[in-house]
C-alpha positions as a Python dict, from the first residue, in 0.01 Angstrom:
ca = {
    (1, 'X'): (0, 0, 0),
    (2, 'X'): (-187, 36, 320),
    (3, 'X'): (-517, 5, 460),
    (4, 'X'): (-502, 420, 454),
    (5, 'X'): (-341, 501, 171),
    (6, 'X'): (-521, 354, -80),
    (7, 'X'): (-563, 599, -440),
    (8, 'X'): (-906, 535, -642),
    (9, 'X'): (-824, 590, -1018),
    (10, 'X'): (-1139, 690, -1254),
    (11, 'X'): (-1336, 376, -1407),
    (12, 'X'): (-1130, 249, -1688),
    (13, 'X'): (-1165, 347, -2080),
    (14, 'X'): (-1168, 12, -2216),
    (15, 'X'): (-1358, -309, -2073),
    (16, 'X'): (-1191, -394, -1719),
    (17, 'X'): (-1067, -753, -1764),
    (18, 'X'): (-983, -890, -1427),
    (19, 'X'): (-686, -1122, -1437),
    (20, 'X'): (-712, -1461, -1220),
    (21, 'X'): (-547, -1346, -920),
    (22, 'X'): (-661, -995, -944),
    (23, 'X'): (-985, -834, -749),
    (24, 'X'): (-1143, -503, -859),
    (25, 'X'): (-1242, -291, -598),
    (26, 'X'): (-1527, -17, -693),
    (27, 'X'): (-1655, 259, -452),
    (28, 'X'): (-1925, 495, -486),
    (29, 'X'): (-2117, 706, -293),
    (30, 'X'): (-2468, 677, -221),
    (31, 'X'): (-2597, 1109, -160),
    (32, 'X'): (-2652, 1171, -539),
    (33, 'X'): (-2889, 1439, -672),
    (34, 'X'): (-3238, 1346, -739),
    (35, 'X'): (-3171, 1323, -1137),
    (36, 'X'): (-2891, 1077, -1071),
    (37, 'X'): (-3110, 859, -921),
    (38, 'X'): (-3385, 875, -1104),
    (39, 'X'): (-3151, 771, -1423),
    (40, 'X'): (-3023, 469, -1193),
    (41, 'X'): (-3334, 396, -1120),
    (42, 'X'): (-3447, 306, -1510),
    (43, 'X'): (-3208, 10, -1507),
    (44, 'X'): (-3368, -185, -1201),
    (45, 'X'): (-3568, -456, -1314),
    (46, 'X'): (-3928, -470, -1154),
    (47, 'X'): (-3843, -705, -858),
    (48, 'X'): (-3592, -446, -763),
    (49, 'X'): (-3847, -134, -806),
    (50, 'X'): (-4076, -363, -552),
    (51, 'X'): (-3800, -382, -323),
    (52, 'X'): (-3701, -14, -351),
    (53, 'X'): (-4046, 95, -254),
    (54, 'X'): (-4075, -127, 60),
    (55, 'X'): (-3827, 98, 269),
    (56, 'X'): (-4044, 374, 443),
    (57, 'X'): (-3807, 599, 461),
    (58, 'X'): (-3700, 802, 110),
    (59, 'X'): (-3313, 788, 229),
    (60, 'X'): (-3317, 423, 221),
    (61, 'X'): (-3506, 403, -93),
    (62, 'X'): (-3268, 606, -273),
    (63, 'X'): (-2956, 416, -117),
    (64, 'X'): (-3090, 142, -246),
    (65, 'X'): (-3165, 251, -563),
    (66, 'X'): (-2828, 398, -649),
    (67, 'X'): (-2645, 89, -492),
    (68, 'X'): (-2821, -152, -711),
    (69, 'X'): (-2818, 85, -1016),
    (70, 'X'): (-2455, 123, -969),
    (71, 'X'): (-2401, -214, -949),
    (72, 'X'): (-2568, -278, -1303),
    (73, 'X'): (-2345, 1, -1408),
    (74, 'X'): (-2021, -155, -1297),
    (75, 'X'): (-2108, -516, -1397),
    (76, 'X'): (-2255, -379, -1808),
    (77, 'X'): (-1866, -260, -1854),
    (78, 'X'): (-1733, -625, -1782),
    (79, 'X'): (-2043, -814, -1963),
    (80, 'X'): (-2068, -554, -2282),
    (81, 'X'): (-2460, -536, -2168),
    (82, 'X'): (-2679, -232, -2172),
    (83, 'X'): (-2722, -235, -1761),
    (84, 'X'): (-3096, -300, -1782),
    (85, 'X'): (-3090, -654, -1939),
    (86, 'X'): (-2827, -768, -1649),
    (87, 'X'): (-3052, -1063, -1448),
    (88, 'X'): (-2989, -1210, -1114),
    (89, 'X'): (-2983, -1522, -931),
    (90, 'X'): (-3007, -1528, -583),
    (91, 'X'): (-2869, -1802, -316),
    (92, 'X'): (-3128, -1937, -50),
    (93, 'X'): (-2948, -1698, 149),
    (94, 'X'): (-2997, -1414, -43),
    (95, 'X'): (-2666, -1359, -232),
    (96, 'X'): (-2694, -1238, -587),
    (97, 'X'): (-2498, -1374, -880),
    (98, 'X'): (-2506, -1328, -1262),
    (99, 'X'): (-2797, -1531, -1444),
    (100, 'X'): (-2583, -1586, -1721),
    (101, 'X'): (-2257, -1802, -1822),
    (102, 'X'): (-1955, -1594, -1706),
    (103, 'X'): (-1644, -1650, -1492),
    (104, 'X'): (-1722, -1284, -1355),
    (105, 'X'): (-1816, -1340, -942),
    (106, 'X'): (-1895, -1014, -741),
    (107, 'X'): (-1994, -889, -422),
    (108, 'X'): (-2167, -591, -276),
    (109, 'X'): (-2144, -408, 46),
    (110, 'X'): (-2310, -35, 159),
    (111, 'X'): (-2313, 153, 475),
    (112, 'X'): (-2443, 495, 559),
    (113, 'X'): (-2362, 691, 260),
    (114, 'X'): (-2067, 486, 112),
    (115, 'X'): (-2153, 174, -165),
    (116, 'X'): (-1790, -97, -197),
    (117, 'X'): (-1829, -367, -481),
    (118, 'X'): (-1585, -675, -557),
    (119, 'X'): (-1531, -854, -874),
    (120, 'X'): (-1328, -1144, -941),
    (121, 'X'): (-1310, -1428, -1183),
    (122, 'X'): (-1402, -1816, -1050),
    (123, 'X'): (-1375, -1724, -664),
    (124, 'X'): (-1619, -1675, -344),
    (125, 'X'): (-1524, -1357, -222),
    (126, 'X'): (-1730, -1101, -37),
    (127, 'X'): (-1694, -805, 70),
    (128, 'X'): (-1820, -562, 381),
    (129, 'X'): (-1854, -212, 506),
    (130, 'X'): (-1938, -48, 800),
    (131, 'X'): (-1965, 318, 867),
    (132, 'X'): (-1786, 372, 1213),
    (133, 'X'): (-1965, 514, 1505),
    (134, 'X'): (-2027, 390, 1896),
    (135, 'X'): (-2183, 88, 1916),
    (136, 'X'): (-2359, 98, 2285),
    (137, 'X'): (-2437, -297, 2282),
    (138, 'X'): (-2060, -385, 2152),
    (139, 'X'): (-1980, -541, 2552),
    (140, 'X'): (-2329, -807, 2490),
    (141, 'X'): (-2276, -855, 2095),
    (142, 'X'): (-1885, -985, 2158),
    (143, 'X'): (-1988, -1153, 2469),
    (144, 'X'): (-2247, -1344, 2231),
    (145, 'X'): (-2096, -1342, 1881),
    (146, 'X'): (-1732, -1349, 1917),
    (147, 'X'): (-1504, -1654, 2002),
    (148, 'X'): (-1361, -1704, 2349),
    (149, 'X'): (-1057, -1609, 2203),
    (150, 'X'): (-1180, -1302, 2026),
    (151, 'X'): (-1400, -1176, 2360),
    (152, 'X'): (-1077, -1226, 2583),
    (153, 'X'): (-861, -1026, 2354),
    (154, 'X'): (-1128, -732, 2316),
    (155, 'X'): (-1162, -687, 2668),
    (156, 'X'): (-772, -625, 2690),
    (157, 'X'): (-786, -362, 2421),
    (158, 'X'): (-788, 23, 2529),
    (159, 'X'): (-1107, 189, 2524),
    (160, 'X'): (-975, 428, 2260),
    (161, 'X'): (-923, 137, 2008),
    (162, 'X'): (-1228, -76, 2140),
    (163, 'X'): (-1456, 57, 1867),
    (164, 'X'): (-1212, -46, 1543),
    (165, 'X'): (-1151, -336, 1709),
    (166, 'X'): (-1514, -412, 1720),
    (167, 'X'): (-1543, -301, 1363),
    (168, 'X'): (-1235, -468, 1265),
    (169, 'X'): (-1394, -794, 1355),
    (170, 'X'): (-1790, -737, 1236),
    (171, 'X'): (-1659, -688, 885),
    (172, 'X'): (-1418, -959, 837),
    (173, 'X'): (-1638, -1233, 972),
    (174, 'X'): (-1946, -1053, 745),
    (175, 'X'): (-1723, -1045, 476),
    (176, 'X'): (-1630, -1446, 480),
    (177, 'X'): (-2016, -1498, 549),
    (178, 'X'): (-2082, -1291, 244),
    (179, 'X'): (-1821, -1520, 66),
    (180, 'X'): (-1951, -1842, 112),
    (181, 'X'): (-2325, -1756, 80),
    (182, 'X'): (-2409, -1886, 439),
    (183, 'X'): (-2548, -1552, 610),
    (184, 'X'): (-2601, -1647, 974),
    (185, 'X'): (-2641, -2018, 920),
    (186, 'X'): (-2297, -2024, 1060),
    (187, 'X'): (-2313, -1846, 1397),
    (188, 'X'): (-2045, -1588, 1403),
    (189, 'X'): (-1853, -1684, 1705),
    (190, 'X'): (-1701, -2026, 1534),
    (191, 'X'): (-1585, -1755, 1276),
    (192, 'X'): (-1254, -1650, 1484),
    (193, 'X'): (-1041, -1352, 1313),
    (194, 'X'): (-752, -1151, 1408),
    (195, 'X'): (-932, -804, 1548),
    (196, 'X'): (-668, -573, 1700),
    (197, 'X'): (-589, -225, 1568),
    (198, 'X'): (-260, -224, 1346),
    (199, 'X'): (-224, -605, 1259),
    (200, 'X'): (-292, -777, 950),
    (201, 'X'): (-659, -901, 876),
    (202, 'X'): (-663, -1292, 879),
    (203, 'X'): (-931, -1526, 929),
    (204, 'X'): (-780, -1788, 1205),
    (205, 'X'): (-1015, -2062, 1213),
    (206, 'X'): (-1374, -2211, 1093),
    (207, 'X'): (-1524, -2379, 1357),
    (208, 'X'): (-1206, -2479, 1485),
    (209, 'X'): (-1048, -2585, 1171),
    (210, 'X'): (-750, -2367, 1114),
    (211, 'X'): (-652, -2537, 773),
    (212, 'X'): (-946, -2474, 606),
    (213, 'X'): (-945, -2097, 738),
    (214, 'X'): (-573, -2071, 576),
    (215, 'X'): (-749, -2131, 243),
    (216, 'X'): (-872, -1799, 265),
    (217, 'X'): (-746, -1431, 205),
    (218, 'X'): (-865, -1096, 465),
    (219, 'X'): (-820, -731, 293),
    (220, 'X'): (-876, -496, 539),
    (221, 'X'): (-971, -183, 384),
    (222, 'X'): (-1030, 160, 516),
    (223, 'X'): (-1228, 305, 176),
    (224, 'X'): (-1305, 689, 291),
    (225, 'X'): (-1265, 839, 673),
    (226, 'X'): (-1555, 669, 904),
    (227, 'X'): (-1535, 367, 733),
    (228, 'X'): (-1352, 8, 798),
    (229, 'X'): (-1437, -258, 524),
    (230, 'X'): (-1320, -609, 455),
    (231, 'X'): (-1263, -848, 125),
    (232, 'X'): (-1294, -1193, 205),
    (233, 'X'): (-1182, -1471, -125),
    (234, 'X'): (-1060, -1794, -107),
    (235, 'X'): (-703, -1746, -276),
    (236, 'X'): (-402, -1638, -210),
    (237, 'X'): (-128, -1337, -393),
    (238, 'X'): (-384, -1148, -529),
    (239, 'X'): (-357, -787, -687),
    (240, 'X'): (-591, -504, -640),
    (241, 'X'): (-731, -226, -846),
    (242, 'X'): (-895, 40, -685),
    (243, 'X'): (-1175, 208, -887),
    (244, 'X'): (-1469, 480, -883),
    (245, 'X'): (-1782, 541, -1134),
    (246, 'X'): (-1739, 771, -1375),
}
């Protein structure tokens, strides 16, 4: 199955189970009507009401609220919990995880109006989307976040395909980031991935170290038109499922 041709089957009937080398894929979308969201909104827990009513804009408080309320959603089928009592724990660097003993691991990406979640059993993985769209500063962000390497190889890339490429590479080093918890502790450009339209996503090496980089999977993903997205887990032969809220 290709990055294109991906088909997202309705949420299971019966508790999703991931297997060990399987990843569950979830997408929603973010534009719901205003009694959707105020339904998601009754399973945020306070801290997440607080952080909801900091954006200034309405747009942004709603994307947040039905990103966050759909993850509860998701996560309550796998945990048998009423979505409410699901608590967090959150990495120095700001990635969530269960506050509770369970082999489930997750991630969460949104962009524009289009939410992507991963869960996995006993693995980093992370996940990232972007919504695609001109990017005027993309000549100064690869000339100051991308490798050598990478900045070389962009410059000899059409102008046509300049933009996925760009895309292509934002998401799967965001998405290894997102993995390991570090955020921009690492700095991006000893992060070097394969970027060119039309070949496979890998991540090539970690600060030079192109062992520990083969310890690690790329899925690159392209979720709904406008959108390129990236799964980032350190294994290897994994199996996807592809799935949307009911």
């Amino acid at each position: 199955m290709t990055a294109e041709n991906i088909t997202w089957q309705p949420a299971p009937l019966l508790t999703p189970t991931p297997a060990e080398n399987q990843i569950h894929l979830w997408k929603a979308f973010l534009n719901q009507p205003a009694a959707q969201i105020q339904q998601l909104s009754q399973t945020l827990s306070a801290d997440e009401i607080a952080r909801a009513n900091r954006f200034h804009f309405e747009k942004d408080r709603n994307n947040f609220i039905v990103s966050r309320g759909t993850l509860r959603i998701i996560l309550s089928r796998y945990l048998n919990l009423p979505p409410q009592n699901l608590k967090f724990t959150y990495s120095k660097q700001g990635k969530p995880a269960l506050h509770t003993e369970t082999q489930i691991c997750f991630n969460l990406s949104h962009s524009h109006q289009l939410a992507l979640y991963a869960i996995t059993l006993n693995k980093e993985i992370g996940i990232d989307v972007e919504f695609v769209r001109p990017i005027t500063e993309a000549e100064n962000i690869v000339k100051n976040y991308f490798s050598d390497k990478e900045s070389a190889l962009f410059n000899t890339i059409s102008i046509a395909h300049q933009t996925e490429a760009f895309f292509n590479a934002w998401t799967r080093k965001e998405a290894y980031l997102k993995a390991t918890g570090q955020g921009l502790i690492q700095p991006l450009n000893e992060i070097e991935v394969s970027i060119t339209p039309g070949e496979p996503a890998k991540l090539l090496s970690i600060s030079g170290d192109t062992q520990k980089a083969g310890r690690w999977t790329l899925t690159h993903l392209i979720p709904h038109p406008s959108y390129i997205a990236c799964v980032a887990i350190s294994a290897h032969n994994l199996d996807y499922k592809y799935w949307q809220p009911n």
